[in-house]
mmCIF file of C-alpha atoms in Angstrom:
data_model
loop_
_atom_site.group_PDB
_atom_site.id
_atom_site.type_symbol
_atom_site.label_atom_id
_atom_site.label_comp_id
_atom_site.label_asym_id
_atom_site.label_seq_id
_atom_site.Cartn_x
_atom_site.Cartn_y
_atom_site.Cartn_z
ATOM 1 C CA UNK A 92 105.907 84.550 97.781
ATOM 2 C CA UNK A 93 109.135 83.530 100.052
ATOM 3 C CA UNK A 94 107.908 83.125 103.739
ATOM 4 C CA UNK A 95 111.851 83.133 104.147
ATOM 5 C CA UNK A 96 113.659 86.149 105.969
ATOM 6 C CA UNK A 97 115.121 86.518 102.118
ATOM 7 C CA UNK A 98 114.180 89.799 100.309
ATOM 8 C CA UNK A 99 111.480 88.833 98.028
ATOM 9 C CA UNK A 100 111.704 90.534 94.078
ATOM 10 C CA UNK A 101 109.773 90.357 90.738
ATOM 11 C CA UNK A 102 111.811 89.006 87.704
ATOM 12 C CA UNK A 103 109.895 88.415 83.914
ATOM 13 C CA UNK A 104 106.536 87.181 85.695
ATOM 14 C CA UNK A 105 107.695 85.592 88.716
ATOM 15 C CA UNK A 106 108.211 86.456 92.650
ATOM 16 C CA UNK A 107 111.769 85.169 94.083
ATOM 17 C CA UNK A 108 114.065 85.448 96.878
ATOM 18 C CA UNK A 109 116.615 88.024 95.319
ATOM 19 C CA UNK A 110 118.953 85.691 95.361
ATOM 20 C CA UNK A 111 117.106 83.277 92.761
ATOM 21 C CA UNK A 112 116.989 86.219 90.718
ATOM 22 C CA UNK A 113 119.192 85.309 87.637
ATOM 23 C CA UNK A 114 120.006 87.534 84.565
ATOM 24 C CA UNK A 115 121.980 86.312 81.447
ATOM 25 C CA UNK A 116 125.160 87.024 80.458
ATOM 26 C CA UNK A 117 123.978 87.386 77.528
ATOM 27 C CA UNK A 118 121.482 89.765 78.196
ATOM 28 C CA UNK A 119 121.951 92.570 76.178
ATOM 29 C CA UNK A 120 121.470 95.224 79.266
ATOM 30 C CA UNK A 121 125.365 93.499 80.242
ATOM 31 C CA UNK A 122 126.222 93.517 76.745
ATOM 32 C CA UNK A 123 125.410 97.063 75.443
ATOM 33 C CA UNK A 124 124.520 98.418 78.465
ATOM 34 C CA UNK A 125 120.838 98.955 76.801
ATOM 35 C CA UNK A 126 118.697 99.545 79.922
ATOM 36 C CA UNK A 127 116.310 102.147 81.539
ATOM 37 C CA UNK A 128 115.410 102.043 85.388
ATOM 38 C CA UNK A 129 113.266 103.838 87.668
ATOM 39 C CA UNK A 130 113.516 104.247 91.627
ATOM 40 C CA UNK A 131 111.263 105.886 94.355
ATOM 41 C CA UNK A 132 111.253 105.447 97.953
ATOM 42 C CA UNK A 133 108.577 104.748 101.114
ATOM 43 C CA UNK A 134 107.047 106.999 103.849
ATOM 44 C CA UNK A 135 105.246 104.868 106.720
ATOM 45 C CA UNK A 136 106.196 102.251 103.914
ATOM 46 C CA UNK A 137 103.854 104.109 101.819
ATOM 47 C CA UNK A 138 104.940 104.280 97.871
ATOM 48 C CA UNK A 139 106.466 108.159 97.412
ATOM 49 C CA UNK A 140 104.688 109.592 93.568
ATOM 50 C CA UNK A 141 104.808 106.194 92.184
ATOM 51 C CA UNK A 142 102.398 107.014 89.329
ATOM 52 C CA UNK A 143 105.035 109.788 88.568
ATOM 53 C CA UNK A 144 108.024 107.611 88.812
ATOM 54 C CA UNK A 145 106.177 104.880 86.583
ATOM 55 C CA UNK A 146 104.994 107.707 83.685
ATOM 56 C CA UNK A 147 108.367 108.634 83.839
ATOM 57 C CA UNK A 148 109.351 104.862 83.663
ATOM 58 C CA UNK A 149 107.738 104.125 80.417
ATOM 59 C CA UNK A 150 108.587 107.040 78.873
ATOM 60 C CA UNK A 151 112.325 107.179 79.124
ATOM 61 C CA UNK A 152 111.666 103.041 77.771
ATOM 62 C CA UNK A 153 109.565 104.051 74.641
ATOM 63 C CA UNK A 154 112.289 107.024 73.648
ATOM 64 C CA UNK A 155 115.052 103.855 73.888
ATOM 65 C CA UNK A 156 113.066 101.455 71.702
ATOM 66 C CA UNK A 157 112.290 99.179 74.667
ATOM 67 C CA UNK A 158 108.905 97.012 75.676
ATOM 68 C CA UNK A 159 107.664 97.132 78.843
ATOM 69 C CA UNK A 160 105.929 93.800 79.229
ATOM 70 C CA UNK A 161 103.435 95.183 81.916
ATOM 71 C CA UNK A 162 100.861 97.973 81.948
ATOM 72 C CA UNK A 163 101.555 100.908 84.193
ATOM 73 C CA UNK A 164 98.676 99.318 86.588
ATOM 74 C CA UNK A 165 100.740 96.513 86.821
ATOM 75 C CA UNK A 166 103.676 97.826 87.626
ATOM 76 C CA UNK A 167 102.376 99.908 90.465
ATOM 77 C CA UNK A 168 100.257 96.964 91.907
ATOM 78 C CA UNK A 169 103.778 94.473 91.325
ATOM 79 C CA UNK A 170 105.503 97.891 93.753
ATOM 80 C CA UNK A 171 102.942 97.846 96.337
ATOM 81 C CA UNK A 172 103.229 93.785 96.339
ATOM 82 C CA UNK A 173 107.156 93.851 97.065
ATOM 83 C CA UNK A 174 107.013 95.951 99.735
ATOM 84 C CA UNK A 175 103.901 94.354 101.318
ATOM 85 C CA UNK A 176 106.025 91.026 101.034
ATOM 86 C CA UNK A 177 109.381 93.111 102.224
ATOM 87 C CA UNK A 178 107.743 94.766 104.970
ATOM 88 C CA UNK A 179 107.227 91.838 106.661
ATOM 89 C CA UNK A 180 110.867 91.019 106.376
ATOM 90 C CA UNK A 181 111.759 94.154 108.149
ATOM 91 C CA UNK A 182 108.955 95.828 109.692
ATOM 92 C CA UNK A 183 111.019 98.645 111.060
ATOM 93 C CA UNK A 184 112.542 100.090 108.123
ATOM 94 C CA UNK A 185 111.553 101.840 104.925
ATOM 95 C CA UNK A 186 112.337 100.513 101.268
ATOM 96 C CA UNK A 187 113.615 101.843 98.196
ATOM 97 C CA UNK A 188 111.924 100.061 94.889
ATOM 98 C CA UNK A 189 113.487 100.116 91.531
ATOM 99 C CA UNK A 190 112.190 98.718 88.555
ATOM 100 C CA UNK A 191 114.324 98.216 85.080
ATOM 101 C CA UNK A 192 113.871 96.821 81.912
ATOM 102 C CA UNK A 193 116.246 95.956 78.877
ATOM 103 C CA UNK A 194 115.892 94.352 75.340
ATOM 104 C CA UNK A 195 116.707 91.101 76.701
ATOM 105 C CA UNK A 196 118.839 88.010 75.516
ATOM 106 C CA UNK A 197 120.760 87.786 72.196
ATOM 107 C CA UNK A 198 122.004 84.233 71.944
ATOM 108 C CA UNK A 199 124.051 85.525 68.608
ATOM 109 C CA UNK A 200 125.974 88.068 70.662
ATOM 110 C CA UNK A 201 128.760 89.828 68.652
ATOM 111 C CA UNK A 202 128.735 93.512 69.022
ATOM 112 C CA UNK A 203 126.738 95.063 66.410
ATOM 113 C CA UNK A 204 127.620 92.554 63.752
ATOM 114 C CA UNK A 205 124.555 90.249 63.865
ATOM 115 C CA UNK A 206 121.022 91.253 64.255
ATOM 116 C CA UNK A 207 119.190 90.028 67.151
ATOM 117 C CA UNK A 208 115.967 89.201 65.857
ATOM 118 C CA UNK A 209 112.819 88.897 68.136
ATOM 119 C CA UNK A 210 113.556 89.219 71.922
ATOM 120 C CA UNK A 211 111.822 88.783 74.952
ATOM 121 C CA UNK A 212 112.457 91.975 77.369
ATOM 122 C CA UNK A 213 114.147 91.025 80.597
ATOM 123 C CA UNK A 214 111.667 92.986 83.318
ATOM 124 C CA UNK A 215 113.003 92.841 86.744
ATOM 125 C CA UNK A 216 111.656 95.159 89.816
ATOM 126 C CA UNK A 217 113.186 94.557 93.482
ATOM 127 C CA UNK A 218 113.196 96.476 96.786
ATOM 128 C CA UNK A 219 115.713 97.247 99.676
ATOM 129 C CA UNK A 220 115.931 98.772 103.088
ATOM 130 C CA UNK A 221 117.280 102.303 103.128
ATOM 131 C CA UNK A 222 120.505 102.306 104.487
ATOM 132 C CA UNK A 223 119.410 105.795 106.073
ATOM 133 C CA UNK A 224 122.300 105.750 108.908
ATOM 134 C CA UNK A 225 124.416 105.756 105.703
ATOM 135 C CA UNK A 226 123.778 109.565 104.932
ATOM 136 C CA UNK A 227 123.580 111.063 108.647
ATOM 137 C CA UNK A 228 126.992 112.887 108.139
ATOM 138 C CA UNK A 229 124.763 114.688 104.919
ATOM 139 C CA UNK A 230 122.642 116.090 107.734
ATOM 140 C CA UNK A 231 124.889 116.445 110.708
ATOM 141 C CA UNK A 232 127.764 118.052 108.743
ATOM 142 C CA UNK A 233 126.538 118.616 105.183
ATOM 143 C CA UNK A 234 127.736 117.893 101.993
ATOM 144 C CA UNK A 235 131.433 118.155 101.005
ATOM 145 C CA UNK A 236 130.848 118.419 96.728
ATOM 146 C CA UNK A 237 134.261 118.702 94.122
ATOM 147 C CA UNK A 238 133.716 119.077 90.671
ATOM 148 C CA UNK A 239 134.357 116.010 88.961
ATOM 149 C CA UNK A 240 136.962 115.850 85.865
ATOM 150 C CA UNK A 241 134.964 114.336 83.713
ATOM 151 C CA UNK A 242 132.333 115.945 81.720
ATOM 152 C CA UNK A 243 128.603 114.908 82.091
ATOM 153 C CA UNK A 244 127.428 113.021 79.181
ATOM 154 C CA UNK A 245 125.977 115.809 76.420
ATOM 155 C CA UNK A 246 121.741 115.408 75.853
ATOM 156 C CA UNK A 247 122.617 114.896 72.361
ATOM 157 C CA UNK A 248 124.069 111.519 73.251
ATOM 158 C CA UNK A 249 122.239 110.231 75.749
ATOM 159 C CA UNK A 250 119.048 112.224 76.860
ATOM 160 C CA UNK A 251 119.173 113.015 80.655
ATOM 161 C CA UNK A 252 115.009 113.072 80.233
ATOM 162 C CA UNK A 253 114.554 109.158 81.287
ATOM 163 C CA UNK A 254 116.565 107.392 84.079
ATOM 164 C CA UNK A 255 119.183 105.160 82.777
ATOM 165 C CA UNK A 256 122.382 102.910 83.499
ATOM 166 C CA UNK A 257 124.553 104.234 80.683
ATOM 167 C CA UNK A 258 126.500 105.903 84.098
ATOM 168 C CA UNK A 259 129.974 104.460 83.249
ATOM 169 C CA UNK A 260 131.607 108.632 83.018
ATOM 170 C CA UNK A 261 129.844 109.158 87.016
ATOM 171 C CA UNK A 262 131.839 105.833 87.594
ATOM 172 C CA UNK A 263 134.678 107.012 86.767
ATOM 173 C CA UNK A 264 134.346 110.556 87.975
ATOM 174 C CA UNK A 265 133.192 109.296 91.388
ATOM 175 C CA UNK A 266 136.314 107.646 91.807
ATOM 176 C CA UNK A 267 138.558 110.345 90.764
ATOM 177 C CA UNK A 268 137.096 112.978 93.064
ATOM 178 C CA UNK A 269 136.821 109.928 95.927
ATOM 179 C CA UNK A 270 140.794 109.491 95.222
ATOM 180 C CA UNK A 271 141.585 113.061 95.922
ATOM 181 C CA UNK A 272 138.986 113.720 99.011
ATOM 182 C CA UNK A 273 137.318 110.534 100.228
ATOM 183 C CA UNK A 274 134.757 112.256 101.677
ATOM 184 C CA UNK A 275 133.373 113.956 98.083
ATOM 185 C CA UNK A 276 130.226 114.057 96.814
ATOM 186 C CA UNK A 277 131.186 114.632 93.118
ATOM 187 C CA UNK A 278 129.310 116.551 90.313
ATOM 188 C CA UNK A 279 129.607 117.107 87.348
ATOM 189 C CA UNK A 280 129.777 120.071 85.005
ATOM 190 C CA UNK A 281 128.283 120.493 80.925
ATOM 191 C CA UNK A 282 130.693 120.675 77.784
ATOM 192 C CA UNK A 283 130.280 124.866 79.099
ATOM 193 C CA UNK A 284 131.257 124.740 82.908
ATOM 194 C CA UNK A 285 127.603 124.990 83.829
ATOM 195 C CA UNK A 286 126.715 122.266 87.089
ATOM 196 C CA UNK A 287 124.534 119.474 85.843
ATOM 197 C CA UNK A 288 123.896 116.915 88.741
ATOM 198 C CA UNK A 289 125.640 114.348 91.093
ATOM 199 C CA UNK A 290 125.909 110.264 90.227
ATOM 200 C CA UNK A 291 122.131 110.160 92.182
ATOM 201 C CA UNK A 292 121.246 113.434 92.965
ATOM 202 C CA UNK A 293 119.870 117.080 91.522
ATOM 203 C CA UNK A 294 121.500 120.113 92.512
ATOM 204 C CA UNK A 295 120.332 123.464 93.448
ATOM 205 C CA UNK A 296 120.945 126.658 95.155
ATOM 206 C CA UNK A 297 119.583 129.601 97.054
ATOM 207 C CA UNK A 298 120.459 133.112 96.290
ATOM 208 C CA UNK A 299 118.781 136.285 96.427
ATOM 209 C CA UNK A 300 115.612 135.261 97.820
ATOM 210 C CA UNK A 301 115.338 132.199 95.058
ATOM 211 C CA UNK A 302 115.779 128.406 94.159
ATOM 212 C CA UNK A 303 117.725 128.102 90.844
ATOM 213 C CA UNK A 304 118.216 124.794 89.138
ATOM 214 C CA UNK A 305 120.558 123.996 86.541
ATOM 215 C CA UNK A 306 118.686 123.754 82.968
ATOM 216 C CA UNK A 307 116.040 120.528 82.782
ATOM 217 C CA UNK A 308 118.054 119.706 79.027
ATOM 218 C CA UNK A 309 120.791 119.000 81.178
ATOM 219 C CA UNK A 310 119.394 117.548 83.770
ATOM 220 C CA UNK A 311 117.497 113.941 84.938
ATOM 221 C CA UNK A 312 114.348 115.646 86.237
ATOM 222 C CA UNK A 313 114.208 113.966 89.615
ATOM 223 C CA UNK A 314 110.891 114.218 91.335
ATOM 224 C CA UNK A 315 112.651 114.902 94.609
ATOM 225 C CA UNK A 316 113.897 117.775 92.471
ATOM 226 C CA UNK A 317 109.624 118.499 91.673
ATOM 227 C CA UNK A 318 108.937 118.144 95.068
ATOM 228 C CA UNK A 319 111.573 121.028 95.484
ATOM 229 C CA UNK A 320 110.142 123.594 93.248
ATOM 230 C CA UNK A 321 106.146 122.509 94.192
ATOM 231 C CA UNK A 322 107.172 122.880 98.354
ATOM 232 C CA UNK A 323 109.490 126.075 98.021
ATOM 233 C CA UNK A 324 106.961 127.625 95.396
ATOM 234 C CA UNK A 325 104.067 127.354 98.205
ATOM 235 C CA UNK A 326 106.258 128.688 100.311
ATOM 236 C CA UNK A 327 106.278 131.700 98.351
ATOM 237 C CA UNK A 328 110.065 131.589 97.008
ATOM 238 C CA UNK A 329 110.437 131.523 93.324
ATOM 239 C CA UNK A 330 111.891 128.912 91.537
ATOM 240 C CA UNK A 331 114.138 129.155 88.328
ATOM 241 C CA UNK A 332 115.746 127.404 86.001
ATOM 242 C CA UNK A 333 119.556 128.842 84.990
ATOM 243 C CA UNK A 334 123.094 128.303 83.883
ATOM 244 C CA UNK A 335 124.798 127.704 87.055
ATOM 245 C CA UNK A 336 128.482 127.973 87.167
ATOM 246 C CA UNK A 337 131.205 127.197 90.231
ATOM 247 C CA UNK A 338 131.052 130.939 90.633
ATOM 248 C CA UNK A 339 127.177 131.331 91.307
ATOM 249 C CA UNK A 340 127.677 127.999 93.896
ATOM 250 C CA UNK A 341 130.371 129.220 96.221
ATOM 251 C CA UNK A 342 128.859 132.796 96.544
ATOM 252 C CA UNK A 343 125.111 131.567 97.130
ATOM 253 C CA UNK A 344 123.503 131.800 100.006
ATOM 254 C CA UNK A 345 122.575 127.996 100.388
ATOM 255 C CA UNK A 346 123.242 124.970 98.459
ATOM 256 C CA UNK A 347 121.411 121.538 98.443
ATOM 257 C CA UNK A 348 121.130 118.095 96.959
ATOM 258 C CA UNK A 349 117.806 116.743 96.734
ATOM 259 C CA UNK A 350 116.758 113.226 95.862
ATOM 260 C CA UNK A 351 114.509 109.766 96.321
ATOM 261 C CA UNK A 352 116.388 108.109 99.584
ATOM 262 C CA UNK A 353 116.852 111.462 101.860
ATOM 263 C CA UNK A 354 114.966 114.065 100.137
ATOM 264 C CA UNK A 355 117.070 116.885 101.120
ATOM 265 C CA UNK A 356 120.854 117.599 102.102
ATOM 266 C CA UNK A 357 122.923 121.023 102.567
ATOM 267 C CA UNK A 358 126.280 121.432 101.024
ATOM 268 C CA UNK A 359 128.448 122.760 103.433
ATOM 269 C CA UNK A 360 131.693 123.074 100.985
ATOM 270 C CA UNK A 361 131.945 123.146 97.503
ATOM 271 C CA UNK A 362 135.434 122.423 95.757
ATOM 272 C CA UNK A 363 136.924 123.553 99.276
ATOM 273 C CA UNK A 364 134.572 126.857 99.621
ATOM 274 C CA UNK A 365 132.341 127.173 102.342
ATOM 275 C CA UNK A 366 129.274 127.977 101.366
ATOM 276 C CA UNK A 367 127.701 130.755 103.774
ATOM 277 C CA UNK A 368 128.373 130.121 107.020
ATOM 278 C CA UNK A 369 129.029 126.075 106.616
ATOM 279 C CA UNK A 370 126.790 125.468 109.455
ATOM 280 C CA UNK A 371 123.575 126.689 109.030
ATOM 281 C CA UNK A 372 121.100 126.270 106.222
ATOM 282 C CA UNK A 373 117.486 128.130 107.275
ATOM 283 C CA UNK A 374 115.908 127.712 104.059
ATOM 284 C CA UNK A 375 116.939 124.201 103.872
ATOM 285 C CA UNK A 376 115.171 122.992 106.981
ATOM 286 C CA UNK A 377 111.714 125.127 106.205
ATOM 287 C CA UNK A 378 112.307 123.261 103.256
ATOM 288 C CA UNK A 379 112.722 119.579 104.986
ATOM 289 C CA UNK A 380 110.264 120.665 107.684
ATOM 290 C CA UNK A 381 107.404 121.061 104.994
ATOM 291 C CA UNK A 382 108.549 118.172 103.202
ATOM 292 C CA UNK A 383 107.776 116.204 106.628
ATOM 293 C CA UNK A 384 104.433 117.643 106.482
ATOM 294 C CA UNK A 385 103.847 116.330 103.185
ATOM 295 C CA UNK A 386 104.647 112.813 103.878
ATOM 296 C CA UNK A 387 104.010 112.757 107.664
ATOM 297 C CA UNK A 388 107.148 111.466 109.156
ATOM 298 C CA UNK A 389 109.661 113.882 110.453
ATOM 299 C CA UNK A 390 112.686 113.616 107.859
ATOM 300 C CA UNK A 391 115.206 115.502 110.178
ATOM 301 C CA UNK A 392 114.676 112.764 112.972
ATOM 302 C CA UNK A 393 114.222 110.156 110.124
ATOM 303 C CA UNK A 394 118.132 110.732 109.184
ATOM 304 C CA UNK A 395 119.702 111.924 112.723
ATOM 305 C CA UNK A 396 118.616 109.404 114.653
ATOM 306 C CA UNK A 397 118.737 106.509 112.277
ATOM 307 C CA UNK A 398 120.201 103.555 113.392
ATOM 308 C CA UNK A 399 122.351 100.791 111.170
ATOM 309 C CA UNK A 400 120.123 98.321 109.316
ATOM 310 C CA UNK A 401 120.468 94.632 111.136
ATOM 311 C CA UNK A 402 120.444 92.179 108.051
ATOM 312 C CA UNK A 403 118.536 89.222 108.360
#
């Protein structure tokens, strides 16, 4: 591997300095958007559930008709290599690791009108730093979350089960909510006005003494959003799955967003209601509090006192 200061990643067999990492034009995850992707995160630079995120991995791959061209041994042992090689790089920080495959390269590229024939699967995995200073205001502040215009995409489409990139409607509805309140965290409602999820992020909220979560149909699964239900559930709070509409959000008691690069953040408005008090969230931080238990690493601290990454 690169004895550079360059991040080091893992494209179709080989390990490069990211920026050797080259992907076709013609690569048919550019050209129809035919991709699935996984990502998890470190603690102590320590792989979060990566057996979990790599089941889940190969799954959401075999229900899109794609090859992985590793076993899932492989991919875990090509994880733990990156962020051995990474860690070195920046010693201080923690990584996020994301792994993706697509069909590969049609040279006959025309839409849908010629077949492709045989293809070798483009397999790419690559780490980065967490930009953890980035999402201080989350934890500081909370979460400001609008409703975005567009609707999510319907499970009969495109099943929410696997992770994928077919993400162009969040594009757009990010930048729709971002052009009316910079600030916004958007999310996005079902063809029936019931909350889904955020661009990167599962949704929940706390009312009446429980954790509801939207529907899984609806829903990417996250295993943040697991570690939710397993931590609260110890803790003796039930956790349900329900419709949740803008009407059960602004009159609950708590509301978070929970996923892989900081765990767990309170919404403090929602479409310009404050949700309880807008400043404190007791339920959120037992929750965060036992989550640092878990992982041993204080995830409060982790956030608040997070400094800006210094690229090398």
């Amino acid at each position: 591997m690169s004895t550079s200061n360059e991040l080091v990643a893992y494209l179709n067999g080989e390990y490069l300095p990211i920026t050797q990492c080259k992907i076709s034009v013609m690569d048919i995850g550019i050209t129809n958007g035919a991709s699935v992707t996984d990502f998890t995160r470190t603690f102590n630079q320590k792989l979060f559930r990566l057996e979990e995120h790599v089941e889940r991995f190969f799954r959401a791959a075999k229900n899109a008709y794609l090859t992985i061209p590793h076993t899932k041994e492989e991919v875990c042992e090509i994880s733990r290599k990156l962020i051995e090689a990474n860690a070195a790089i920046y010693p201080e920080c923690e990584f996020g690791v994301i792994f993706y495959v697509t069909p590969g390269v049609n040279y006959a590229y025309a839409g849908s009108a010629v077949k492709s024939g045989p293809l070798t699967p483009t397999y790419c995995q690559h780490v980065f730093p967490l930009p953890l200073n980035s999402w201080k205001k989350f934890y500081a502040e909370g979460v400001n979350m609008v409703t975005a215009p567009v609707p999510h995409l319907p499970p009969q489409c495109v099943t929410p089960k696997g992770k994928h990139r077919n993400r162009l409607h969040m594009w757009v509805g990010d930048h729709i909510v971002s052009s009316l309140d910079p600030t916004a965290m958007s999310i996005f409602l079902d063809q029936n006005g019931n909350i889904t999820e955020t661009g990167g992020s599962n949704f929940v909220i706390y009312k009446d003494g429980k954790v509801i979560s939207p529907r899984a149909r609806n829903i990417l699964w996250g295993m943040s959003l697991q570690t939710v239900k397993e931590l609260v559930t110890a803790m003796g709070i039930p956790f349900v799955e329900d419709d949740i509409m803008i009407y059960d959000v602004v009159n609950a008691d708590e509301a978070w967003v929970t996923t892989s690069p900081y765990c767990l953040a309170p919404v403090a408005r929602f479409n310009g209601q404050t949700i309880g008090d807008g400043k404190n969230y007791p339920v959120f931080r037992k929750v965060l509090d036992a989550w640092s238990t878990l992982v041993g690493k204080d995830l409060w601290d982790e956030i608040i006192n997070s400094q800006p990454i210094q690229y090398k």
